[in-house]
mmCIF file of C-alpha atoms in Angstrom:
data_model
loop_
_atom_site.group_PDB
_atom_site.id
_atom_site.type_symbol
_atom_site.label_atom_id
_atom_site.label_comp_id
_atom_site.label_asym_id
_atom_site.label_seq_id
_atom_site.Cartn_x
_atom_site.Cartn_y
_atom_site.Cartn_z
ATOM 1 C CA UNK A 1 128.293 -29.106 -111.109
ATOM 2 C CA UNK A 2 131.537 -31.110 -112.227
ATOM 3 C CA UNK A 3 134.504 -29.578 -112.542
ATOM 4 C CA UNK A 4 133.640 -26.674 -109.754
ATOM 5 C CA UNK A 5 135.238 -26.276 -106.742
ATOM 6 C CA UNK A 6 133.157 -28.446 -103.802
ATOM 7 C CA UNK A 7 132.235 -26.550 -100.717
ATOM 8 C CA UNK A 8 134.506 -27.060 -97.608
ATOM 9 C CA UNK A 9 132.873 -29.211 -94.530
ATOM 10 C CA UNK A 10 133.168 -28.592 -91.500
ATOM 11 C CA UNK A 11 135.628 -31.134 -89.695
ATOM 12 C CA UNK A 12 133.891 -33.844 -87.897
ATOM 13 C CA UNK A 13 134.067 -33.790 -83.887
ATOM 14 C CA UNK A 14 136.590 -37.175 -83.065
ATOM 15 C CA UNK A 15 134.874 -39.540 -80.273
ATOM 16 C CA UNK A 16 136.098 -39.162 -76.782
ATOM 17 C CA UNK A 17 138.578 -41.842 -77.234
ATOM 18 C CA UNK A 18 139.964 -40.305 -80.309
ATOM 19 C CA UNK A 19 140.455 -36.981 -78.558
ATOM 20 C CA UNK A 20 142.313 -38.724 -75.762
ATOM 21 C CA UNK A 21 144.616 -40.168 -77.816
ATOM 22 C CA UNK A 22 145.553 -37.148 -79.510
ATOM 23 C CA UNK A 23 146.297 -35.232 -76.613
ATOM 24 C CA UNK A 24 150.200 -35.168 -75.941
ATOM 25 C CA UNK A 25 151.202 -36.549 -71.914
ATOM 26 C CA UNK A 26 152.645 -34.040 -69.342
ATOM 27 C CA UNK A 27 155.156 -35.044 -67.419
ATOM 28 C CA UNK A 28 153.993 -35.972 -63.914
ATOM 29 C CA UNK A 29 156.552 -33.589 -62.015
ATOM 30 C CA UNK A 30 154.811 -30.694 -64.063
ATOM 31 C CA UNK A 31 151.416 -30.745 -62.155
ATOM 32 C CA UNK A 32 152.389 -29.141 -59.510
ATOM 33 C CA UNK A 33 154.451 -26.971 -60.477
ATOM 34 C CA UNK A 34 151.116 -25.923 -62.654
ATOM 35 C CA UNK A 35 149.246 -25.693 -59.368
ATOM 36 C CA UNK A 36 151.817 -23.253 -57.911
ATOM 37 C CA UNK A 37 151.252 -20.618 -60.584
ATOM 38 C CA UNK A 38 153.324 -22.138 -63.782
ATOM 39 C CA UNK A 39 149.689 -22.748 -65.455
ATOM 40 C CA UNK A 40 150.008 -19.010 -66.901
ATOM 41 C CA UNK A 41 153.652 -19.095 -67.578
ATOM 42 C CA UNK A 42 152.633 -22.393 -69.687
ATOM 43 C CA UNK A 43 149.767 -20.699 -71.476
ATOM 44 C CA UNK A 44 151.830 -17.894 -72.817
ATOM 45 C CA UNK A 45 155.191 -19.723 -73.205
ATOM 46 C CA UNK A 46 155.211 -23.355 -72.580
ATOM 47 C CA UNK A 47 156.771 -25.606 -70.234
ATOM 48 C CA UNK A 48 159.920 -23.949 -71.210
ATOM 49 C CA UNK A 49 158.507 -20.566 -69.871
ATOM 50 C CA UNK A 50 157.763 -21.610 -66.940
ATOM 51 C CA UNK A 51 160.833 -23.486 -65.584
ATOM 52 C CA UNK A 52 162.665 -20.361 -65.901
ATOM 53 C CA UNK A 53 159.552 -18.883 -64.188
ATOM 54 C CA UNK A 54 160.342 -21.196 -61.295
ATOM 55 C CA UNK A 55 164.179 -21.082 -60.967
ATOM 56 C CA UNK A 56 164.216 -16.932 -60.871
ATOM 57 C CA UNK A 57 161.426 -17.447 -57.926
ATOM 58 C CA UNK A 58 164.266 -20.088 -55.938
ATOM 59 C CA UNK A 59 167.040 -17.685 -57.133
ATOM 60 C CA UNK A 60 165.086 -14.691 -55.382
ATOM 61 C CA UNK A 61 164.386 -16.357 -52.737
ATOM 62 C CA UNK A 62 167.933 -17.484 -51.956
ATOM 63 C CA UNK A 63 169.502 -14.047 -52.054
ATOM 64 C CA UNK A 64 167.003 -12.814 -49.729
ATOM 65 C CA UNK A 65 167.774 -15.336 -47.299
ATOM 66 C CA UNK A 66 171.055 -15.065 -47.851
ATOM 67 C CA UNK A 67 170.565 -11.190 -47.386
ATOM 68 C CA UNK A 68 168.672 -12.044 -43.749
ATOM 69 C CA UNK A 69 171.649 -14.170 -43.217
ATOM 70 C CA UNK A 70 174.655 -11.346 -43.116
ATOM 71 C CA UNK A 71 172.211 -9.189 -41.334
ATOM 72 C CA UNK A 72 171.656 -11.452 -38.547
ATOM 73 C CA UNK A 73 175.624 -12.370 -38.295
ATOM 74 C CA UNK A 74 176.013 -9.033 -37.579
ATOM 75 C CA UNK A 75 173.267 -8.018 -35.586
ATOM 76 C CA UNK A 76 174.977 -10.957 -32.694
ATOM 77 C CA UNK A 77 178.203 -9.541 -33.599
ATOM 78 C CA UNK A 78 177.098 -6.313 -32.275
ATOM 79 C CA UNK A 79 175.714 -8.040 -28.963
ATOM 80 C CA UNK A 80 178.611 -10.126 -28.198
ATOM 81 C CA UNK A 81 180.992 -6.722 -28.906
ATOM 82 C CA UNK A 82 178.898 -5.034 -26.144
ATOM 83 C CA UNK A 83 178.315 -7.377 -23.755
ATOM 84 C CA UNK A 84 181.816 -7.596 -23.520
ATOM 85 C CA UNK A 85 182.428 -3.842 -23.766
ATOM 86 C CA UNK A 86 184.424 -1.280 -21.391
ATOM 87 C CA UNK A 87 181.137 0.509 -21.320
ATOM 88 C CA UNK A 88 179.064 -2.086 -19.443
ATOM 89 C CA UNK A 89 181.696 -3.873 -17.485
ATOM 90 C CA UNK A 90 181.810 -0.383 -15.935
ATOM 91 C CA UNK A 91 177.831 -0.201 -15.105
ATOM 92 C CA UNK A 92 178.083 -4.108 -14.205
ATOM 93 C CA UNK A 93 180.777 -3.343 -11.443
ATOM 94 C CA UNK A 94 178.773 -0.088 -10.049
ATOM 95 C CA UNK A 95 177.685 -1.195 -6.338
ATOM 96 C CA UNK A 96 174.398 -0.921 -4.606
ATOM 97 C CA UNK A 97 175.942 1.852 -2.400
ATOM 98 C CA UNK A 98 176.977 4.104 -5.648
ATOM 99 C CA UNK A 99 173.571 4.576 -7.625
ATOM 100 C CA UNK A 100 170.598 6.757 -6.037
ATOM 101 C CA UNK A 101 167.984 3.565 -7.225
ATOM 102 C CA UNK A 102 169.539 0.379 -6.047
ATOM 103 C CA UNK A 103 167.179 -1.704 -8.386
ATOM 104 C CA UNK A 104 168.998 -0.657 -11.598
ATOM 105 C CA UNK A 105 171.974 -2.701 -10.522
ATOM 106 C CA UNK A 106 170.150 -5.247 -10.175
ATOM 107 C CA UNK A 107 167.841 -5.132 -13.263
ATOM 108 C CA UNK A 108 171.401 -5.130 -15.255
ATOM 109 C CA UNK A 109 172.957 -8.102 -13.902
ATOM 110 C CA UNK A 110 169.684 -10.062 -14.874
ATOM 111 C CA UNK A 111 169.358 -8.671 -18.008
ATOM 112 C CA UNK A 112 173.059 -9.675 -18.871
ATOM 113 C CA UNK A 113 172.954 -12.833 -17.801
ATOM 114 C CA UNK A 114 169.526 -13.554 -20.273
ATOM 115 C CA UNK A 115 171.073 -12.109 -22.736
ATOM 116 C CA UNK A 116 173.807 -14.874 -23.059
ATOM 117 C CA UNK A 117 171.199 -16.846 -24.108
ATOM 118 C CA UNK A 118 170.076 -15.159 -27.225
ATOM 119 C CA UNK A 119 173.503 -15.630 -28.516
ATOM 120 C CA UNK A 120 172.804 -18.800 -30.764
ATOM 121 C CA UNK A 121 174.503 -19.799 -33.947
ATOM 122 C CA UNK A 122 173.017 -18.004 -36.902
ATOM 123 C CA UNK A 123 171.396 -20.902 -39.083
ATOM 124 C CA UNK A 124 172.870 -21.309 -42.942
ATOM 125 C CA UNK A 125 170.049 -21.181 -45.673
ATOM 126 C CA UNK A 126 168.878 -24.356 -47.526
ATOM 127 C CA UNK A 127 169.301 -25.051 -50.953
ATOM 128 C CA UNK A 128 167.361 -26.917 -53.675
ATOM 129 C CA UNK A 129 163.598 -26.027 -52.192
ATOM 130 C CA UNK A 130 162.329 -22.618 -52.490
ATOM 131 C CA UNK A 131 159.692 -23.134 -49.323
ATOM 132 C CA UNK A 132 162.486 -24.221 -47.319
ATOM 133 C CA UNK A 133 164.458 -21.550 -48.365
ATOM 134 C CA UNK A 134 161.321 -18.608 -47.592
ATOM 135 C CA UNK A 135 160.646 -20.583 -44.331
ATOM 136 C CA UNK A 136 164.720 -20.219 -42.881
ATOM 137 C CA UNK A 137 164.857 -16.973 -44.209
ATOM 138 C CA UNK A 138 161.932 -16.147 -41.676
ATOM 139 C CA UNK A 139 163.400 -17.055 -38.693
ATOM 140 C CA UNK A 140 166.532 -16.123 -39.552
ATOM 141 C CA UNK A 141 165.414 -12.532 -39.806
ATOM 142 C CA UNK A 142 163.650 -13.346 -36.120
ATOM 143 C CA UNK A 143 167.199 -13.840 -34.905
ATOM 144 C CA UNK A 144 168.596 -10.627 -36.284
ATOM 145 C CA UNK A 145 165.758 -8.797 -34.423
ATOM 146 C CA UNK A 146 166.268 -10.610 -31.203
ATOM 147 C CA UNK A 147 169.871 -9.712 -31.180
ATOM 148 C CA UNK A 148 169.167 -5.931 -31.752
ATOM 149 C CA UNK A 149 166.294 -6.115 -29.116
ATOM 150 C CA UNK A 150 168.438 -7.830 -26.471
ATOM 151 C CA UNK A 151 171.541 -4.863 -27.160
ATOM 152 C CA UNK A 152 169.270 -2.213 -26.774
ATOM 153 C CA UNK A 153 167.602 -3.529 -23.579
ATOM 154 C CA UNK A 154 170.947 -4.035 -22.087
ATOM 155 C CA UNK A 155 172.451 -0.707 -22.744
ATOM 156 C CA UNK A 156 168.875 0.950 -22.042
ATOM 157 C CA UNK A 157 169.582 -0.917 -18.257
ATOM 158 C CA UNK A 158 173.471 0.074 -18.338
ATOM 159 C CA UNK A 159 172.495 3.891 -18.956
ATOM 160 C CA UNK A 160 169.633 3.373 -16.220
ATOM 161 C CA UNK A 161 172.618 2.275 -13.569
ATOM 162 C CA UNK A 162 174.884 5.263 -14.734
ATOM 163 C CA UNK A 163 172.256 7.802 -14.591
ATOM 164 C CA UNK A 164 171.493 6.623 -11.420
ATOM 165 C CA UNK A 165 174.783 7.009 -9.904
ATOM 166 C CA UNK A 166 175.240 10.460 -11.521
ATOM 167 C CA UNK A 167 172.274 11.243 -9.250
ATOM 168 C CA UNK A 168 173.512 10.085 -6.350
ATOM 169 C CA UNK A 169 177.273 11.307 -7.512
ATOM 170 C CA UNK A 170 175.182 15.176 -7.572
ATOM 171 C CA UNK A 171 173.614 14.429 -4.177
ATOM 172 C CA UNK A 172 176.623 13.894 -2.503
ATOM 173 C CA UNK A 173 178.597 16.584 -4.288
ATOM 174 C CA UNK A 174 175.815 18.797 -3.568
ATOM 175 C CA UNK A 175 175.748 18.263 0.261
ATOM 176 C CA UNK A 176 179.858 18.604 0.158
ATOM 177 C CA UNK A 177 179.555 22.279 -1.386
ATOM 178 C CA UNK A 178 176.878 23.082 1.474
ATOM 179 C CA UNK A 179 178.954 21.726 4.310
ATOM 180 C CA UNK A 180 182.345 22.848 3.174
ATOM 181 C CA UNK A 181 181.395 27.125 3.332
ATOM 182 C CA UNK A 182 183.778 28.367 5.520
ATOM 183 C CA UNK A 183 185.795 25.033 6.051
ATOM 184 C CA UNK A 184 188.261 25.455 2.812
ATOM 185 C CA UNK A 185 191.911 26.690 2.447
ATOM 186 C CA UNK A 186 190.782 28.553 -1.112
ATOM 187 C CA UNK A 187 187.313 28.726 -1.483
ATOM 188 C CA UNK A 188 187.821 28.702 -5.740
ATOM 189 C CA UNK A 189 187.258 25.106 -4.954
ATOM 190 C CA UNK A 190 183.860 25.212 -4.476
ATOM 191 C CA UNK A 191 183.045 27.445 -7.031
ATOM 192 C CA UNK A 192 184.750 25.001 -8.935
ATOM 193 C CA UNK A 193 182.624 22.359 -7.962
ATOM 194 C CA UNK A 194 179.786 24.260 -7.848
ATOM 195 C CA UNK A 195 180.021 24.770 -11.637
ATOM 196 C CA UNK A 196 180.655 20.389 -12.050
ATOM 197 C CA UNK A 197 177.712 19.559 -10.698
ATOM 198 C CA UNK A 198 175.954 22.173 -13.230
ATOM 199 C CA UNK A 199 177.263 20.247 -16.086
ATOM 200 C CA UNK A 200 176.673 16.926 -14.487
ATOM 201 C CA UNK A 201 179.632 15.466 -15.633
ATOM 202 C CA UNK A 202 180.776 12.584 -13.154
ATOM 203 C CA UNK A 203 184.715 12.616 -14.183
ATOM 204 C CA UNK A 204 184.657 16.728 -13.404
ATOM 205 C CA UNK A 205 182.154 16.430 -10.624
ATOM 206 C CA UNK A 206 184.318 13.298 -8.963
ATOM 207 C CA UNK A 207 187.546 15.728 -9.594
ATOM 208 C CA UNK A 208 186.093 18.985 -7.853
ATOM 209 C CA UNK A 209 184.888 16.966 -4.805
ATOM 210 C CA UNK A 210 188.618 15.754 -4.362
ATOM 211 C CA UNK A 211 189.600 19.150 -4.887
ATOM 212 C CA UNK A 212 187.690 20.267 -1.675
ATOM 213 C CA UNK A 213 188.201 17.660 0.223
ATOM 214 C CA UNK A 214 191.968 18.618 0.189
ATOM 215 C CA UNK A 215 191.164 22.163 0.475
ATOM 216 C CA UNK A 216 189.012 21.288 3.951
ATOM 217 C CA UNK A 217 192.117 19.009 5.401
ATOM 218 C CA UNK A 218 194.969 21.808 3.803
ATOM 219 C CA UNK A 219 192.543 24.335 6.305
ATOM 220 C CA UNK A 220 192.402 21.649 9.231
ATOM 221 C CA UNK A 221 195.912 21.243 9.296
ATOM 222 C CA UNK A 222 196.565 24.933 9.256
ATOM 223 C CA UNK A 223 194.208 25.518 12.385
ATOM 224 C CA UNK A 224 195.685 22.760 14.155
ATOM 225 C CA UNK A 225 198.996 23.947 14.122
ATOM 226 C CA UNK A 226 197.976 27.666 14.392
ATOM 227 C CA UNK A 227 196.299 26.270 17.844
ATOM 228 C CA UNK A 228 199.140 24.583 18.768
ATOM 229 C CA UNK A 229 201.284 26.963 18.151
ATOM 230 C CA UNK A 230 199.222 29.688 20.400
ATOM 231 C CA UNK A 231 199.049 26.664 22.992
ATOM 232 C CA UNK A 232 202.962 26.751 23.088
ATOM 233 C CA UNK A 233 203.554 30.146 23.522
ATOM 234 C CA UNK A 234 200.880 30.556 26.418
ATOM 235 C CA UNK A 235 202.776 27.919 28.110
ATOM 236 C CA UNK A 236 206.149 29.441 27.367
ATOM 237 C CA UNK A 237 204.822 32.592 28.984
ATOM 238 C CA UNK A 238 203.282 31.587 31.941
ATOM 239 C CA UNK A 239 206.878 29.427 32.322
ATOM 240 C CA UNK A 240 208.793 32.951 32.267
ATOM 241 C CA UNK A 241 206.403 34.895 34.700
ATOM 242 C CA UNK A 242 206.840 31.446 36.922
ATOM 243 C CA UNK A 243 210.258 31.878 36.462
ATOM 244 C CA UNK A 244 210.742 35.662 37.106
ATOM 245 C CA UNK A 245 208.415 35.066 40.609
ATOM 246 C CA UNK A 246 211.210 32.837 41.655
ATOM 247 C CA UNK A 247 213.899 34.693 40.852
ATOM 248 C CA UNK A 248 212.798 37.770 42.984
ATOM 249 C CA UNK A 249 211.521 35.540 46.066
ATOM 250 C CA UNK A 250 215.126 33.951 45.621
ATOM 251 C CA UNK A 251 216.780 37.707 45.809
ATOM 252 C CA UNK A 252 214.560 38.471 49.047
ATOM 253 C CA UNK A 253 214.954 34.863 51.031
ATOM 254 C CA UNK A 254 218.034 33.752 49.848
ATOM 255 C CA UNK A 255 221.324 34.169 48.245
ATOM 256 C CA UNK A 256 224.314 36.331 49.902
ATOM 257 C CA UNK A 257 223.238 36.844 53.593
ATOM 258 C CA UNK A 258 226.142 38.023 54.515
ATOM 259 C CA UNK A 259 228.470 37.517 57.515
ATOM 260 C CA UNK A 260 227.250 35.747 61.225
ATOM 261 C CA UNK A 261 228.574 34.694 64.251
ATOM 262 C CA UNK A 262 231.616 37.298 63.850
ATOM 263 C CA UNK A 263 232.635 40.834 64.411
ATOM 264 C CA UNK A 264 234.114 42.520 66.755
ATOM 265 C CA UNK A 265 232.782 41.701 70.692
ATOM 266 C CA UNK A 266 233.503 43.088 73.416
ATOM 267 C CA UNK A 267 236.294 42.339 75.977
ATOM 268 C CA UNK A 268 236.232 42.111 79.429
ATOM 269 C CA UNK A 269 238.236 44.921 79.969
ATOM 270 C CA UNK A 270 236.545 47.090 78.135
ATOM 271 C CA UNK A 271 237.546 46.820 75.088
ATOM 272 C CA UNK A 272 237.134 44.760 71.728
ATOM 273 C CA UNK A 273 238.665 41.980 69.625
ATOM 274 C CA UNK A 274 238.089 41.453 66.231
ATOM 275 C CA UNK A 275 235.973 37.653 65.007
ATOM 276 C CA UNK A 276 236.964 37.231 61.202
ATOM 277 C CA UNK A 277 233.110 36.670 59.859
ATOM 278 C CA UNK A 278 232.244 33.389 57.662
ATOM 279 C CA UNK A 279 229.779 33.684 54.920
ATOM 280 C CA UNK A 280 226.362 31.775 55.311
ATOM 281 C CA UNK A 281 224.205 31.450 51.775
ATOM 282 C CA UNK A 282 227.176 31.930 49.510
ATOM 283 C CA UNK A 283 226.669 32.500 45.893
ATOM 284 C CA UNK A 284 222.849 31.383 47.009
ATOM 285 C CA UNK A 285 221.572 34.894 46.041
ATOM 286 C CA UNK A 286 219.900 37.638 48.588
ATOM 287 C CA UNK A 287 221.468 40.470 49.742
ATOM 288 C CA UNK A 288 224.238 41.644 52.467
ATOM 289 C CA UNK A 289 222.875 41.313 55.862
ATOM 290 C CA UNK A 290 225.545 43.015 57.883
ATOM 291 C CA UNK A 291 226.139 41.928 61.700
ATOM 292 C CA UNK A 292 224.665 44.737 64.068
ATOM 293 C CA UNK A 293 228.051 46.744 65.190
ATOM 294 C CA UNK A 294 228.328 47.205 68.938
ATOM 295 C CA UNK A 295 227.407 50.814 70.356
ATOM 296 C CA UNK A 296 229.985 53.152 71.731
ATOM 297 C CA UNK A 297 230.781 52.481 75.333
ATOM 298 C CA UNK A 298 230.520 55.705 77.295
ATOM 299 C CA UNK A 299 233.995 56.401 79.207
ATOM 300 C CA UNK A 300 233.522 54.989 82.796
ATOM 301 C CA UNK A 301 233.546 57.328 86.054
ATOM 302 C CA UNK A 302 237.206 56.943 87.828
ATOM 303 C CA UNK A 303 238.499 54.220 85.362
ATOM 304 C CA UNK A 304 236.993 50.712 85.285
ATOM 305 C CA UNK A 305 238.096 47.196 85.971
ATOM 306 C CA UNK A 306 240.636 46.828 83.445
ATOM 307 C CA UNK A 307 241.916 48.950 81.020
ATOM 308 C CA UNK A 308 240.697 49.248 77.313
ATOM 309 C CA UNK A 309 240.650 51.635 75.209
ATOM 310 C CA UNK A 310 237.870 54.202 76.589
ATOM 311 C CA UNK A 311 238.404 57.616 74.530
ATOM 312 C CA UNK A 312 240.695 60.663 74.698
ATOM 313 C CA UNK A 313 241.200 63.227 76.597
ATOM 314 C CA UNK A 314 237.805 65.072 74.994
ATOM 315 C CA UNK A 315 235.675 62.613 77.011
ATOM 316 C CA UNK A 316 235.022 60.154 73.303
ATOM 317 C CA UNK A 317 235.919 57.101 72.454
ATOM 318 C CA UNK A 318 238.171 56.974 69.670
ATOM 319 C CA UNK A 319 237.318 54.569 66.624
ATOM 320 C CA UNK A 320 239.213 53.199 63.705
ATOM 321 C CA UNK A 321 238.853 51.852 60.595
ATOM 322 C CA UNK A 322 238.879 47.758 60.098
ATOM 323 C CA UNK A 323 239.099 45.773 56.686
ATOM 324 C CA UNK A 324 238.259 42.150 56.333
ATOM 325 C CA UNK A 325 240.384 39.554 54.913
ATOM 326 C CA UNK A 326 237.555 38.512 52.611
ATOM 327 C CA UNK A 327 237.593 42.040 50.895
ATOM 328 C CA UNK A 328 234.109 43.166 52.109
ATOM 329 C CA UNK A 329 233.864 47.371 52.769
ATOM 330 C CA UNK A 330 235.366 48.427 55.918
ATOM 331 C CA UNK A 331 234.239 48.720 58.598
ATOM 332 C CA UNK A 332 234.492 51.703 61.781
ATOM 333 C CA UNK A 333 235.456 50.437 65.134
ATOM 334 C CA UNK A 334 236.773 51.201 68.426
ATOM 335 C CA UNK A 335 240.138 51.512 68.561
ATOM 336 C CA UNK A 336 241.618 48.593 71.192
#
């Protein structure tokens, strides 16, 4: 069979120790790497394949955490904006005495002052290992959370203290429209405030109330010097009929009484001499009291002791007219 082609044989199986040698050495950082899921990578593309396998894995990972990182930042920027908003330094001033439930103001100052603690520097991510990086990335999204939790609890207790006061705020304003019927000035007020405490809107509610309270005092006021006023002219009235009593007891008792102690008297011879008259009272008041005039003497049988004036021949006494210095009437007389 020369000069035909032999048949192939199969290659002999090399001893253990020839195998060994043939096989090429893997680096000793490579196990591992193998163990964590490269062994695939490696069977389909070497150990080429699977170091990029491994650095798009720590790339991923790295923008995630960097991801958690921003979102964190913010989430405590957002706390430490409201903690230190208008919003709740208006609940956190709101007194025990203003809210219907006295425990929300409480419940808020507590809850504010834990909250300061949850305000801790946002870690930075590692670099270099990828379980590091996975592990930060964790806790870092813990602190995001906590920061949103802690702003929602504190606003959920802020709104608990202002709803609370707008209770008590509509209590109050309530019992004001009750008691103030028939105690305002214009009583548009209270339909006014009526209509606030409908919308429950604490600005227009706290604006209505004022509104009646000035209304009630405008009406006050008004009665007090309507009173006063009637008080005043009482008392001038009664002071004029006291004054008119006076007057006409003064015209009856006192005053002008006229003239005393003179006149004309009679003489011892019969006939009469004239007294000029003083005035008693003056410009006093009263009337003219005039002095009782001295009757007619009847002549006398056979003359009389002494002379006078005693009539005419007709048997009566003749009289004349006298007028006083002080320009009073005149007055009728005997003739002397």
């Amino acid at each position: 069979m020369s000069g035909s082609n032999p048949v192939p044989q199969p290659p002999t199986e090399p001893s253990g120790t020839a195998r060994a040698a043939s096989k090429p050495k893997r680096p000793k950082w490579l196990v591992p790497v193998i163990a964590g899921g490269c062994a695939v990578v490696l069977a389909a593309g070497g150990i080429g394949g699977c170091l990029y396998w491994n650095h798009d894995r720590l790339t991923a990972a790295s923008e995630e955490c960097a991801t958690s990182y921003d979102r964190a930042v913010k989430a405590r920027k957002k706390l430490t904006e409201y903690l230190k908003s208008d919003a709740l330094k208006t609940a956190i001033r709101v007194k025990d005495s203003e809210v219907k439930d006295a425990k929300t103001v409480g419940t808020l100052a507590s809850t504010v002052k834990a909250s300061e603690k949850t305000k801790t520097t946002v870690p930075e991510c590692p670099s270099g290992d990828r379980a590091d990086i996975e592990a930060m990335t964790k806790k870092i999204d813990g602190l995001a959370a906590a920061y949103a939790k802690t702003v929602n609890e504190v606003r959920g207790k802020a709104d608990a203290v202002n709803a609370s006061k707008l209770d008590k705020t509509v209590a109050d304003a309530t019992r004001i429209l009750n008691d103030s019927k028939g105690r305002v000035k214009d009583d548009k007020v209270r339909a006014a405030l009526e209509n606030a405490i409908k919308s429950k809107d604490g600005k227009a509610i706290s604006d209505a109330v004022k509104a009646v309270n000035d209304s009630i005092k405008a009406k006050s006021d008004a009665d007090a010097n309507a009173r006063a006023e009637k008080e005043k002219q009482a008392a001038d009235n009664a002071a004029q009929t006291s004054g008119n009593d006076s007057g006409s007891a003064g015209d009856t008792t006192g005053g002008y009484t006229g003239y005393t102690g003179g006149g004309y008297t009679q003489s011892q011879g019969g006939g009469y001499t004239y007294t000029p008259q003083q005035p008693t009272g003056g410009s006093t008041g009263g009337g003219y009291t005039p002095t009782p005039q001295p009757q007619p003497q009847q002549p006398s049988q056979g003359g009389g002791n002494g002379g006078g004036s005693t009539g005419g021949d007709d048997g009566y006494e003749n009289m004349c007219f006298a007028y006083p210095t002080d320009g009073s009437p005149a007055i009728q007389v005997p003739c002397s």
